[in-house]
Amino acid sequence: EADIYQTPRYLVIGTGKKITLECSQTMGHDKMYWYQQDPGMELHLIHYSYGVNSTEKGDLSSESTVSRIRTEHFPLTLESARPSHTSQYLCASSEYGAGTGEETQYFGPGTRLLVL
Amino acid sequence: AQKVTQAQTEISVVEKEDVTLDCVYETRDTTYYLFWYKQPPSGELVFLIRRNSFDEQNEISGRYSWNFQKSTSSFNFTITASQVVDSAVYFCALSEGVESSGDKLTFGTGTRLAVRP
């Protein structure tokens, strides 16, 4: 399993503030992902990265941005938070199974964001 | 386009009952991967199982078992003798394509399982 860390776990912030959600993994995985999960429970991919200096937008349009300067670190930034950004944000990294070439995504504990 | 349907929004059972969570998927690819994840109240997603489209063998892991049927595009999950600690939201997910062996997951809407003592 991967060790994936997300900070903060909970964040309450006012409209217009800039925020960065941190995600780190210690397993050296090349692929990392950000998902957004609204109270209705469904998860949507908003960003992914296949390695250092690689970032792509996911299926759900998001005003957030990401960067991947180091393999282990994949932070997500909102330049100006709004109430519509209130959600849970889950970070994941994926590992290839030895001998199978199949990937499994492992998730961090999530950050619950509330924008007032 | 790929799609995962979990028709059961919420299920409530009494401890020690068996419960089956349904998952139906849609894909045009012949190569695809199916997953189940558990999300306890603490919020993280816990990986339970991965299955590729060429492996239709059912799998059992302790009290958990999975029934993969390509003929009905289903990948159902059964918990035998449920326990209170099984209470969580369970997600079925799909990724498709030879080059996408596990990334770009499409999730179902989840099934919330409540196990009462």
mmCIF file with all atom_site columns, C-alpha atoms in Angstrom:
data_model
loop_
_atom_site.group_PDB
_atom_site.id
_atom_site.type_symbol
_atom_site.label_atom_id
_atom_site.label_alt_id
_atom_site.label_comp_id
_atom_site.label_asym_id
_atom_site.label_entity_id
_atom_site.label_seq_id
_atom_site.pdbx_PDB_ins_code
_atom_site.Cartn_x
_atom_site.Cartn_y
_atom_site.Cartn_z
_atom_site.occupancy
_atom_site.B_iso_or_equiv
_atom_site.pdbx_formal_charge
_atom_site.auth_seq_id
_atom_site.auth_comp_id
_atom_site.auth_asym_id
_atom_site.auth_atom_id
_atom_site.pdbx_PDB_model_num
ATOM 1   C CA . GLU A 1 1   ? 0.000   0.000   0.000   1.00 0.00 ? 1   GLU A CA 1
ATOM 2   C CA . ALA A 1 2   ? 1.000   3.609   -0.512  1.00 0.00 ? 2   ALA A CA 1
ATOM 3   C CA . ASP A 1 3   ? 1.532   6.090   2.276   1.00 0.00 ? 3   ASP A CA 1
ATOM 4   C CA . ILE A 1 4   ? -0.254  9.234   1.190   1.00 0.00 ? 4   ILE A CA 1
ATOM 5   C CA . TYR A 1 5   ? -0.616  12.282  3.345   1.00 0.00 ? 5   TYR A CA 1
ATOM 6   C CA . GLN A 1 6   ? -2.930  15.220  2.954   1.00 0.00 ? 6   GLN A CA 1
ATOM 7   C CA . THR A 1 7   ? -2.932  18.448  4.918   1.00 0.00 ? 7   THR A CA 1
ATOM 8   C CA . PRO A 1 8   ? -4.918  20.070  6.251   1.00 0.00 ? 8   PRO A CA 1
ATOM 9   C CA . ARG A 1 9   ? -7.610  17.513  7.010   1.00 0.00 ? 9   ARG A CA 1
ATOM 10  C CA . TYR A 1 10  ? -10.171 20.247  7.594   1.00 0.00 ? 10  TYR A CA 1
ATOM 11  C CA . LEU A 1 11  ? -10.136 23.867  6.436   1.00 0.00 ? 11  LEU A CA 1
ATOM 12  C CA . VAL A 1 12  ? -12.676 26.645  6.947   1.00 0.00 ? 12  VAL A CA 1
ATOM 13  C CA . ILE A 1 13  ? -11.829 29.782  5.054   1.00 0.00 ? 13  ILE A CA 1
ATOM 14  C CA . GLY A 1 14  ? -13.433 32.979  3.825   1.00 0.00 ? 14  GLY A CA 1
ATOM 15  C CA . THR A 1 15  ? -14.308 33.853  0.269   1.00 0.00 ? 15  THR A CA 1
ATOM 16  C CA . GLY A 1 16  ? -11.473 35.271  -1.807  1.00 0.00 ? 16  GLY A CA 1
ATOM 17  C CA . LYS A 1 17  ? -8.629  33.644  0.097   1.00 0.00 ? 17  LYS A CA 1
ATOM 18  C CA . LYS A 1 18  ? -5.876  31.738  -1.657  1.00 0.00 ? 18  LYS A CA 1
ATOM 19  C CA . ILE A 1 19  ? -5.446  28.191  -0.403  1.00 0.00 ? 19  ILE A CA 1
ATOM 20  C CA . THR A 1 20  ? -3.129  25.291  -1.113  1.00 0.00 ? 20  THR A CA 1
ATOM 21  C CA . LEU A 1 21  ? -4.033  21.718  -0.299  1.00 0.00 ? 21  LEU A CA 1
ATOM 22  C CA . GLU A 1 22  ? -0.993  19.553  0.249   1.00 0.00 ? 22  GLU A CA 1
ATOM 23  C CA . CYS A 1 23  ? -0.553  15.964  -0.906  1.00 0.00 ? 23  CYS A CA 1
ATOM 24  C CA . SER A 1 24  ? 2.572   13.882  -0.441  1.00 0.00 ? 24  SER A CA 1
ATOM 25  C CA . GLN A 1 25  ? 3.408   10.224  -0.986  1.00 0.00 ? 25  GLN A CA 1
ATOM 26  C CA . THR A 1 26  ? 6.474   8.341   0.115   1.00 0.00 ? 26  THR A CA 1
ATOM 27  C CA . MET A 1 27  ? 6.403   5.406   -2.298  1.00 0.00 ? 27  MET A CA 1
ATOM 28  C CA . GLY A 1 28  ? 7.964   7.067   -5.328  1.00 0.00 ? 28  GLY A CA 1
ATOM 29  C CA . HIS A 1 29  ? 4.830   6.633   -7.443  1.00 0.00 ? 29  HIS A CA 1
ATOM 30  C CA . ASP A 1 30  ? 4.942   8.481   -10.756 1.00 0.00 ? 30  ASP A CA 1
ATOM 31  C CA . LYS A 1 31  ? 1.188   8.893   -11.162 1.00 0.00 ? 31  LYS A CA 1
ATOM 32  C CA . MET A 1 32  ? -0.823  11.097  -8.848  1.00 0.00 ? 32  MET A CA 1
ATOM 33  C CA . TYR A 1 33  ? -4.433  12.316  -8.929  1.00 0.00 ? 33  TYR A CA 1
ATOM 34  C CA . TRP A 1 34  ? -6.840  14.786  -7.371  1.00 0.00 ? 34  TRP A CA 1
ATOM 35  C CA . TYR A 1 35  ? -10.533 13.989  -6.993  1.00 0.00 ? 35  TYR A CA 1
ATOM 36  C CA . GLN A 1 36  ? -13.370 16.182  -5.825  1.00 0.00 ? 36  GLN A CA 1
ATOM 37  C CA . GLN A 1 37  ? -16.164 14.606  -3.836  1.00 0.00 ? 37  GLN A CA 1
ATOM 38  C CA . ASP A 1 38  ? -19.318 16.607  -3.192  1.00 0.00 ? 38  ASP A CA 1
ATOM 39  C CA . PRO A 1 39  ? -21.792 15.788  -0.416  1.00 0.00 ? 39  PRO A CA 1
ATOM 40  C CA . GLY A 1 40  ? -23.728 13.644  -2.893  1.00 0.00 ? 40  GLY A CA 1
ATOM 41  C CA . MET A 1 41  ? -20.785 11.243  -2.650  1.00 0.00 ? 41  MET A CA 1
ATOM 42  C CA . GLU A 1 42  ? -19.760 10.859  -6.299  1.00 0.00 ? 42  GLU A CA 1
ATOM 43  C CA . LEU A 1 43  ? -16.036 11.324  -6.978  1.00 0.00 ? 43  LEU A CA 1
ATOM 44  C CA . HIS A 1 44  ? -14.781 13.222  -10.003 1.00 0.00 ? 44  HIS A CA 1
ATOM 45  C CA . LEU A 1 45  ? -11.234 13.428  -11.329 1.00 0.00 ? 45  LEU A CA 1
ATOM 46  C CA . ILE A 1 46  ? -10.084 17.055  -11.536 1.00 0.00 ? 46  ILE A CA 1
ATOM 47  C CA . HIS A 1 47  ? -6.306  16.764  -12.080 1.00 0.00 ? 47  HIS A CA 1
ATOM 48  C CA . TYR A 1 48  ? -3.682  14.128  -12.680 1.00 0.00 ? 48  TYR A CA 1
ATOM 49  C CA . SER A 1 49  ? 0.033   13.869  -13.223 1.00 0.00 ? 49  SER A CA 1
ATOM 50  C CA . TYR A 1 50  ? 2.175   11.174  -14.781 1.00 0.00 ? 50  TYR A CA 1
ATOM 51  C CA . GLY A 1 51  ? 5.414   12.491  -13.358 1.00 0.00 ? 51  GLY A CA 1
ATOM 52  C CA . VAL A 1 52  ? 7.499   15.550  -12.599 1.00 0.00 ? 52  VAL A CA 1
ATOM 53  C CA . ASN A 1 53  ? 6.475   18.574  -14.691 1.00 0.00 ? 53  ASN A CA 1
ATOM 54  C CA . SER A 1 54  ? 3.458   16.681  -16.053 1.00 0.00 ? 54  SER A CA 1
ATOM 55  C CA . THR A 1 55  ? -0.050  17.868  -15.177 1.00 0.00 ? 55  THR A CA 1
ATOM 56  C CA . GLU A 1 56  ? -3.375  17.357  -16.926 1.00 0.00 ? 56  GLU A CA 1
ATOM 57  C CA . LYS A 1 57  ? -6.956  18.354  -16.295 1.00 0.00 ? 57  LYS A CA 1
ATOM 58  C CA . GLY A 1 58  ? -9.423  15.642  -15.462 1.00 0.00 ? 58  GLY A CA 1
ATOM 59  C CA . ASP A 1 59  ? -13.011 15.025  -16.453 1.00 0.00 ? 59  ASP A CA 1
ATOM 60  C CA . LEU A 1 60  ? -14.532 17.633  -14.167 1.00 0.00 ? 60  LEU A CA 1
ATOM 61  C CA . SER A 1 61  ? -13.669 21.230  -14.878 1.00 0.00 ? 61  SER A CA 1
ATOM 62  C CA . SER A 1 62  ? -12.079 22.897  -11.892 1.00 0.00 ? 62  SER A CA 1
ATOM 63  C CA . GLU A 1 63  ? -10.794 26.376  -11.155 1.00 0.00 ? 63  GLU A CA 1
ATOM 64  C CA . SER A 1 64  ? -7.976  24.879  -9.148  1.00 0.00 ? 64  SER A CA 1
ATOM 65  C CA . THR A 1 65  ? -4.434  24.416  -10.414 1.00 0.00 ? 65  THR A CA 1
ATOM 66  C CA . VAL A 1 66  ? -1.776  21.846  -9.585  1.00 0.00 ? 66  VAL A CA 1
ATOM 67  C CA . SER A 1 67  ? 1.976   21.524  -9.846  1.00 0.00 ? 67  SER A CA 1
ATOM 68  C CA . ARG A 1 68  ? 4.392   18.599  -9.804  1.00 0.00 ? 68  ARG A CA 1
ATOM 69  C CA . ILE A 1 69  ? 7.911   19.803  -9.114  1.00 0.00 ? 69  ILE A CA 1
ATOM 70  C CA . ARG A 1 70  ? 8.888   16.774  -7.060  1.00 0.00 ? 70  ARG A CA 1
ATOM 71  C CA . THR A 1 71  ? 7.769   13.187  -7.481  1.00 0.00 ? 71  THR A CA 1
ATOM 72  C CA . GLU A 1 72  ? 6.456   12.926  -3.965  1.00 0.00 ? 72  GLU A CA 1
ATOM 73  C CA . HIS A 1 73  ? 4.540   16.204  -3.855  1.00 0.00 ? 73  HIS A CA 1
ATOM 74  C CA . PHE A 1 74  ? 1.346   17.206  -5.744  1.00 0.00 ? 74  PHE A CA 1
ATOM 75  C CA . PRO A 1 75  ? -0.232  20.340  -4.259  1.00 0.00 ? 75  PRO A CA 1
ATOM 76  C CA . LEU A 1 76  ? -3.554  21.814  -5.380  1.00 0.00 ? 76  LEU A CA 1
ATOM 77  C CA . THR A 1 77  ? -4.136  25.571  -5.290  1.00 0.00 ? 77  THR A CA 1
ATOM 78  C CA . LEU A 1 78  ? -7.221  27.737  -5.391  1.00 0.00 ? 78  LEU A CA 1
ATOM 79  C CA . GLU A 1 79  ? -6.293  31.349  -6.095  1.00 0.00 ? 79  GLU A CA 1
ATOM 80  C CA . SER A 1 80  ? -9.573  32.763  -4.834  1.00 0.00 ? 80  SER A CA 1
ATOM 81  C CA . ALA A 1 81  ? -11.802 30.443  -2.876  1.00 0.00 ? 81  ALA A CA 1
ATOM 82  C CA . ARG A 1 82  ? -15.583 30.624  -3.291  1.00 0.00 ? 82  ARG A CA 1
ATOM 83  C CA . PRO A 1 83  ? -18.448 28.842  -1.536  1.00 0.00 ? 83  PRO A CA 1
ATOM 84  C CA . SER A 1 84  ? -18.904 26.691  -4.659  1.00 0.00 ? 84  SER A CA 1
ATOM 85  C CA . HIS A 1 85  ? -15.480 25.185  -3.911  1.00 0.00 ? 85  HIS A CA 1
ATOM 86  C CA . THR A 1 86  ? -16.799 23.667  -0.699  1.00 0.00 ? 86  THR A CA 1
ATOM 87  C CA . SER A 1 87  ? -16.168 19.950  -1.047  1.00 0.00 ? 87  SER A CA 1
ATOM 88  C CA . GLN A 1 88  ? -13.910 17.097  -0.033  1.00 0.00 ? 88  GLN A CA 1
ATOM 89  C CA . TYR A 1 89  ? -10.682 16.792  -2.019  1.00 0.00 ? 89  TYR A CA 1
ATOM 90  C CA . LEU A 1 90  ? -9.012  13.396  -2.235  1.00 0.00 ? 90  LEU A CA 1
ATOM 91  C CA . CYS A 1 91  ? -5.487  12.793  -3.453  1.00 0.00 ? 91  CYS A CA 1
ATOM 92  C CA . ALA A 1 92  ? -4.315  9.448   -4.814  1.00 0.00 ? 92  ALA A CA 1
ATOM 93  C CA . SER A 1 93  ? -1.222  7.844   -6.257  1.00 0.00 ? 93  SER A CA 1
ATOM 94  C CA . SER A 1 94  ? -0.993  4.651   -8.212  1.00 0.00 ? 94  SER A CA 1
ATOM 95  C CA . GLU A 1 95  ? 1.250   1.654   -8.071  1.00 0.00 ? 95  GLU A CA 1
ATOM 96  C CA . TYR A 1 96  ? 1.959   -0.945  -10.720 1.00 0.00 ? 96  TYR A CA 1
ATOM 97  C CA . GLY A 1 97  ? 1.516   -4.515  -9.568  1.00 0.00 ? 97  GLY A CA 1
ATOM 98  C CA . ALA A 1 98  ? 4.715   -6.465  -9.930  1.00 0.00 ? 98  ALA A CA 1
ATOM 99  C CA . GLY A 1 99  ? 4.439   -8.848  -12.824 1.00 0.00 ? 99  GLY A CA 1
ATOM 100 C CA . THR A 1 100 ? 0.929   -7.788  -13.842 1.00 0.00 ? 100 THR A CA 1
ATOM 101 C CA . GLY A 1 101 ? 1.474   -4.264  -15.094 1.00 0.00 ? 101 GLY A CA 1
ATOM 102 C CA . GLU A 1 102 ? -1.863  -3.410  -13.557 1.00 0.00 ? 102 GLU A CA 1
ATOM 103 C CA . GLU A 1 103 ? -2.313  -0.277  -11.531 1.00 0.00 ? 103 GLU A CA 1
ATOM 104 C CA . THR A 1 104 ? -4.094  0.352   -8.298  1.00 0.00 ? 104 THR A CA 1
ATOM 105 C CA . GLN A 1 105 ? -4.840  3.803   -6.948  1.00 0.00 ? 105 GLN A CA 1
ATOM 106 C CA . TYR A 1 106 ? -4.348  4.388   -3.246  1.00 0.00 ? 106 TYR A CA 1
ATOM 107 C CA . PHE A 1 107 ? -5.983  7.349   -1.584  1.00 0.00 ? 107 PHE A CA 1
ATOM 108 C CA . GLY A 1 108 ? -5.061  9.815   1.099   1.00 0.00 ? 108 GLY A CA 1
ATOM 109 C CA . PRO A 1 109 ? -7.399  10.733  3.968   1.00 0.00 ? 109 PRO A CA 1
ATOM 110 C CA . GLY A 1 110 ? -8.850  13.752  2.161   1.00 0.00 ? 110 GLY A CA 1
ATOM 111 C CA . THR A 1 111 ? -9.238  17.443  2.933   1.00 0.00 ? 111 THR A CA 1
ATOM 112 C CA . ARG A 1 112 ? -12.689 18.748  3.811   1.00 0.00 ? 112 ARG A CA 1
ATOM 113 C CA . LEU A 1 113 ? -12.902 22.343  2.630   1.00 0.00 ? 113 LEU A CA 1
ATOM 114 C CA . LEU A 1 114 ? -15.596 24.802  3.689   1.00 0.00 ? 114 LEU A CA 1
ATOM 115 C CA . VAL A 1 115 ? -15.607 28.223  2.087   1.00 0.00 ? 115 VAL A CA 1
ATOM 116 C CA . LEU A 1 116 ? -17.795 30.767  3.835   1.00 0.00 ? 116 LEU A CA 1
ATOM 117 C CA . ALA B 2 1   ? -18.223 6.349   -22.806 1.00 0.00 ? 1   ALA B CA 1
ATOM 118 C CA . GLN B 2 2   ? -17.719 4.407   -19.642 1.00 0.00 ? 2   GLN B CA 1
ATOM 119 C CA . LYS B 2 3   ? -20.290 4.417   -16.883 1.00 0.00 ? 3   LYS B CA 1
ATOM 120 C CA . VAL B 2 4   ? -20.741 2.737   -13.517 1.00 0.00 ? 4   VAL B CA 1
ATOM 121 C CA . THR B 2 5   ? -24.150 2.369   -11.905 1.00 0.00 ? 5   THR B CA 1
ATOM 122 C CA . GLN B 2 6   ? -24.743 1.542   -8.270  1.00 0.00 ? 6   GLN B CA 1
ATOM 123 C CA . ALA B 2 7   ? -28.508 1.520   -8.060  1.00 0.00 ? 7   ALA B CA 1
ATOM 124 C CA . GLN B 2 8   ? -28.640 0.962   -4.305  1.00 0.00 ? 8   GLN B CA 1
ATOM 125 C CA . THR B 2 9   ? -28.206 4.317   -2.604  1.00 0.00 ? 9   THR B CA 1
ATOM 126 C CA . GLU B 2 10  ? -28.506 3.038   0.956   1.00 0.00 ? 10  GLU B CA 1
ATOM 127 C CA . ILE B 2 11  ? -28.776 -0.398  2.530   1.00 0.00 ? 11  ILE B CA 1
ATOM 128 C CA . SER B 2 12  ? -29.470 -1.127  6.164   1.00 0.00 ? 12  SER B CA 1
ATOM 129 C CA . VAL B 2 13  ? -28.982 -4.584  7.655   1.00 0.00 ? 13  VAL B CA 1
ATOM 130 C CA . VAL B 2 14  ? -28.751 -6.123  11.074  1.00 0.00 ? 14  VAL B CA 1
ATOM 131 C CA . GLU B 2 15  ? -25.410 -7.484  12.185  1.00 0.00 ? 15  GLU B CA 1
ATOM 132 C CA . LYS B 2 16  ? -24.622 -11.005 10.951  1.00 0.00 ? 16  LYS B CA 1
ATOM 133 C CA . GLU B 2 17  ? -26.861 -10.674 7.905   1.00 0.00 ? 17  GLU B CA 1
ATOM 134 C CA . ASP B 2 18  ? -25.354 -11.185 4.463   1.00 0.00 ? 18  ASP B CA 1
ATOM 135 C CA . VAL B 2 19  ? -25.558 -8.226  2.106   1.00 0.00 ? 19  VAL B CA 1
ATOM 136 C CA . THR B 2 20  ? -24.832 -7.799  -1.605  1.00 0.00 ? 20  THR B CA 1
ATOM 137 C CA . LEU B 2 21  ? -23.893 -4.502  -3.182  1.00 0.00 ? 21  LEU B CA 1
ATOM 138 C CA . ASP B 2 22  ? -24.662 -4.272  -6.874  1.00 0.00 ? 22  ASP B CA 1
ATOM 139 C CA . CYS B 2 23  ? -22.471 -2.724  -9.551  1.00 0.00 ? 23  CYS B CA 1
ATOM 140 C CA . VAL B 2 24  ? -23.308 -2.543  -13.255 1.00 0.00 ? 24  VAL B CA 1
ATOM 141 C CA . TYR B 2 25  ? -20.863 -1.065  -15.723 1.00 0.00 ? 25  TYR B CA 1
ATOM 142 C CA . GLU B 2 26  ? -20.845 0.087   -19.338 1.00 0.00 ? 26  GLU B CA 1
ATOM 143 C CA . THR B 2 27  ? -17.818 0.147   -21.581 1.00 0.00 ? 27  THR B CA 1
ATOM 144 C CA . ARG B 2 28  ? -17.000 -0.313  -25.260 1.00 0.00 ? 28  ARG B CA 1
ATOM 145 C CA . ASP B 2 29  ? -13.518 -1.628  -24.571 1.00 0.00 ? 29  ASP B CA 1
ATOM 146 C CA . THR B 2 30  ? -12.681 -5.287  -24.369 1.00 0.00 ? 30  THR B CA 1
ATOM 147 C CA . THR B 2 31  ? -9.894  -4.510  -21.907 1.00 0.00 ? 31  THR B CA 1
ATOM 148 C CA . TYR B 2 32  ? -10.975 -2.852  -18.714 1.00 0.00 ? 32  TYR B CA 1
ATOM 149 C CA . TYR B 2 33  ? -10.492 -2.975  -14.966 1.00 0.00 ? 33  TYR B CA 1
ATOM 150 C CA . LEU B 2 34  ? -13.005 -2.983  -12.160 1.00 0.00 ? 34  LEU B CA 1
ATOM 151 C CA . PHE B 2 35  ? -12.436 -1.904  -8.588  1.00 0.00 ? 35  PHE B CA 1
ATOM 152 C CA . TRP B 2 36  ? -14.186 -1.741  -5.252  1.00 0.00 ? 36  TRP B CA 1
ATOM 153 C CA . TYR B 2 37  ? -13.287 0.837   -2.620  1.00 0.00 ? 37  TYR B CA 1
ATOM 154 C CA . LYS B 2 38  ? -14.592 1.342   0.915   1.00 0.00 ? 38  LYS B CA 1
ATOM 155 C CA . GLN B 2 39  ? -15.012 4.817   2.407   1.00 0.00 ? 39  GLN B CA 1
ATOM 156 C CA . PRO B 2 40  ? -15.522 4.728   6.187   1.00 0.00 ? 40  PRO B CA 1
ATOM 157 C CA . PRO B 2 41  ? -16.779 7.793   8.067   1.00 0.00 ? 41  PRO B CA 1
ATOM 158 C CA . SER B 2 42  ? -13.195 9.020   8.445   1.00 0.00 ? 42  SER B CA 1
ATOM 159 C CA . GLY B 2 43  ? -13.235 9.827   4.733   1.00 0.00 ? 43  GLY B CA 1
ATOM 160 C CA . GLU B 2 44  ? -10.354 7.993   3.106   1.00 0.00 ? 44  GLU B CA 1
ATOM 161 C CA . LEU B 2 45  ? -10.939 5.472   0.319   1.00 0.00 ? 45  LEU B CA 1
ATOM 162 C CA . VAL B 2 46  ? -9.653  2.014   1.091   1.00 0.00 ? 46  VAL B CA 1
ATOM 163 C CA . PHE B 2 47  ? -8.820  -0.263  -1.837  1.00 0.00 ? 47  PHE B CA 1
ATOM 164 C CA . LEU B 2 48  ? -10.563 -3.637  -1.649  1.00 0.00 ? 48  LEU B CA 1
ATOM 165 C CA . ILE B 2 49  ? -10.127 -5.393  -4.978  1.00 0.00 ? 49  ILE B CA 1
ATOM 166 C CA . ARG B 2 50  ? -9.097  -5.012  -8.624  1.00 0.00 ? 50  ARG B CA 1
ATOM 167 C CA . ARG B 2 51  ? -10.286 -7.299  -11.407 1.00 0.00 ? 51  ARG B CA 1
ATOM 168 C CA . ASN B 2 52  ? -9.384  -7.198  -15.094 1.00 0.00 ? 52  ASN B CA 1
ATOM 169 C CA . SER B 2 53  ? -11.828 -8.020  -17.854 1.00 0.00 ? 53  SER B CA 1
ATOM 170 C CA . PHE B 2 54  ? -10.084 -11.251 -18.779 1.00 0.00 ? 54  PHE B CA 1
ATOM 171 C CA . ASP B 2 55  ? -10.368 -12.740 -15.329 1.00 0.00 ? 55  ASP B CA 1
ATOM 172 C CA . GLU B 2 56  ? -13.918 -13.809 -14.573 1.00 0.00 ? 56  GLU B CA 1
ATOM 173 C CA . GLN B 2 57  ? -13.054 -15.923 -11.595 1.00 0.00 ? 57  GLN B CA 1
ATOM 174 C CA . ASN B 2 58  ? -14.950 -14.996 -8.511  1.00 0.00 ? 58  ASN B CA 1
ATOM 175 C CA . GLU B 2 59  ? -12.859 -14.090 -5.520  1.00 0.00 ? 59  GLU B CA 1
ATOM 176 C CA . ILE B 2 60  ? -13.264 -14.589 -1.807  1.00 0.00 ? 60  ILE B CA 1
ATOM 177 C CA . SER B 2 61  ? -11.305 -12.785 0.868   1.00 0.00 ? 61  SER B CA 1
ATOM 178 C CA . GLY B 2 62  ? -12.476 -13.592 4.349   1.00 0.00 ? 62  GLY B CA 1
ATOM 179 C CA . ARG B 2 63  ? -16.051 -12.368 4.684   1.00 0.00 ? 63  ARG B CA 1
ATOM 180 C CA . TYR B 2 64  ? -15.852 -10.534 1.355   1.00 0.00 ? 64  TYR B CA 1
ATOM 181 C CA . SER B 2 65  ? -16.611 -12.069 -2.021  1.00 0.00 ? 65  SER B CA 1
ATOM 182 C CA . TRP B 2 66  ? -16.964 -10.681 -5.502  1.00 0.00 ? 66  TRP B CA 1
ATOM 183 C CA . ASN B 2 67  ? -19.017 -11.994 -8.416  1.00 0.00 ? 67  ASN B CA 1
ATOM 184 C CA . PHE B 2 68  ? -17.865 -10.792 -11.841 1.00 0.00 ? 68  PHE B CA 1
ATOM 185 C CA . GLN B 2 69  ? -20.227 -11.608 -14.731 1.00 0.00 ? 69  GLN B CA 1
ATOM 186 C CA . LYS B 2 70  ? -19.348 -10.166 -18.130 1.00 0.00 ? 70  LYS B CA 1
ATOM 187 C CA . SER B 2 71  ? -22.609 -11.445 -19.623 1.00 0.00 ? 71  SER B CA 1
ATOM 188 C CA . THR B 2 72  ? -24.569 -9.024  -17.438 1.00 0.00 ? 72  THR B CA 1
ATOM 189 C CA . SER B 2 73  ? -21.789 -6.407  -17.069 1.00 0.00 ? 73  SER B CA 1
ATOM 190 C CA . SER B 2 74  ? -21.943 -6.743  -13.326 1.00 0.00 ? 74  SER B CA 1
ATOM 191 C CA . PHE B 2 75  ? -19.354 -6.869  -10.561 1.00 0.00 ? 75  PHE B CA 1
ATOM 192 C CA . ASN B 2 76  ? -21.262 -7.449  -7.343  1.00 0.00 ? 76  ASN B CA 1
ATOM 193 C CA . PHE B 2 77  ? -19.809 -7.441  -3.846  1.00 0.00 ? 77  PHE B CA 1
ATOM 194 C CA . THR B 2 78  ? -21.109 -9.602  -1.013  1.00 0.00 ? 78  THR B CA 1
ATOM 195 C CA . ILE B 2 79  ? -20.320 -9.257  2.667   1.00 0.00 ? 79  ILE B CA 1
ATOM 196 C CA . THR B 2 80  ? -21.078 -12.389 4.643   1.00 0.00 ? 80  THR B CA 1
ATOM 197 C CA . ALA B 2 81  ? -22.044 -12.140 8.320   1.00 0.00 ? 81  ALA B CA 1
ATOM 198 C CA . SER B 2 82  ? -21.885 -8.351  8.301   1.00 0.00 ? 82  SER B CA 1
ATOM 199 C CA . GLN B 2 83  ? -20.399 -6.461  11.232  1.00 0.00 ? 83  GLN B CA 1
ATOM 200 C CA . VAL B 2 84  ? -20.863 -2.922  12.512  1.00 0.00 ? 84  VAL B CA 1
ATOM 201 C CA . VAL B 2 85  ? -17.350 -2.091  11.299  1.00 0.00 ? 85  VAL B CA 1
ATOM 202 C CA . ASP B 2 86  ? -18.532 -2.759  7.747   1.00 0.00 ? 86  ASP B CA 1
ATOM 203 C CA . SER B 2 87  ? -20.661 0.390   7.900   1.00 0.00 ? 87  SER B CA 1
ATOM 204 C CA . ALA B 2 88  ? -19.308 2.668   5.194   1.00 0.00 ? 88  ALA B CA 1
ATOM 205 C CA . VAL B 2 89  ? -19.904 3.912   1.690   1.00 0.00 ? 89  VAL B CA 1
ATOM 206 C CA . TYR B 2 90  ? -18.760 1.447   -0.949  1.00 0.00 ? 90  TYR B CA 1
ATOM 207 C CA . PHE B 2 91  ? -17.732 2.566   -4.418  1.00 0.00 ? 91  PHE B CA 1
ATOM 208 C CA . CYS B 2 92  ? -17.411 0.536   -7.566  1.00 0.00 ? 92  CYS B CA 1
ATOM 209 C CA . ALA B 2 93  ? -15.069 1.971   -10.213 1.00 0.00 ? 93  ALA B CA 1
ATOM 210 C CA . LEU B 2 94  ? -13.979 1.266   -13.793 1.00 0.00 ? 94  LEU B CA 1
ATOM 211 C CA . SER B 2 95  ? -10.986 2.135   -15.936 1.00 0.00 ? 95  SER B CA 1
ATOM 212 C CA . GLU B 2 96  ? -10.778 1.084   -19.543 1.00 0.00 ? 96  GLU B CA 1
ATOM 213 C CA . GLY B 2 97  ? -8.257  0.539   -22.290 1.00 0.00 ? 97  GLY B CA 1
ATOM 214 C CA . VAL B 2 98  ? -4.991  -1.265  -22.712 1.00 0.00 ? 98  VAL B CA 1
ATOM 215 C CA . GLU B 2 99  ? -3.059  1.876   -21.859 1.00 0.00 ? 99  GLU B CA 1
ATOM 216 C CA . SER B 2 100 ? -5.194  2.686   -18.847 1.00 0.00 ? 100 SER B CA 1
ATOM 217 C CA . SER B 2 101 ? -4.739  -0.247  -16.575 1.00 0.00 ? 101 SER B CA 1
ATOM 218 C CA . GLY B 2 102 ? -5.880  1.577   -13.495 1.00 0.00 ? 102 GLY B CA 1
ATOM 219 C CA . ASP B 2 103 ? -5.865  5.295   -13.911 1.00 0.00 ? 103 ASP B CA 1
ATOM 220 C CA . LYS B 2 104 ? -8.679  7.658   -14.889 1.00 0.00 ? 104 LYS B CA 1
ATOM 221 C CA . LEU B 2 105 ? -11.161 5.844   -12.751 1.00 0.00 ? 105 LEU B CA 1
ATOM 222 C CA . THR B 2 106 ? -14.867 6.366   -13.291 1.00 0.00 ? 106 THR B CA 1
ATOM 223 C CA . PHE B 2 107 ? -16.716 5.907   -10.034 1.00 0.00 ? 107 PHE B CA 1
ATOM 224 C CA . GLY B 2 108 ? -20.266 4.927   -9.314  1.00 0.00 ? 108 GLY B CA 1
ATOM 225 C CA . THR B 2 109 ? -22.315 7.060   -6.968  1.00 0.00 ? 109 THR B CA 1
ATOM 226 C CA . GLY B 2 110 ? -21.651 4.742   -4.052  1.00 0.00 ? 110 GLY B CA 1
ATOM 227 C CA . THR B 2 111 ? -23.812 2.627   -1.768  1.00 0.00 ? 111 THR B CA 1
ATOM 228 C CA . ARG B 2 112 ? -24.073 3.588   1.873   1.00 0.00 ? 112 ARG B CA 1
ATOM 229 C CA . LEU B 2 113 ? -24.179 0.468   4.046   1.00 0.00 ? 113 LEU B CA 1
ATOM 230 C CA . ALA B 2 114 ? -25.393 0.718   7.631   1.00 0.00 ? 114 ALA B CA 1
ATOM 231 C CA . VAL B 2 115 ? -24.976 -2.346  9.812   1.00 0.00 ? 115 VAL B CA 1
ATOM 232 C CA . ARG B 2 116 ? -27.050 -2.167  12.996  1.00 0.00 ? 116 ARG B CA 1
ATOM 233 C CA . PRO B 2 117 ? -26.052 -4.102  16.124  1.00 0.00 ? 117 PRO B CA 1
#
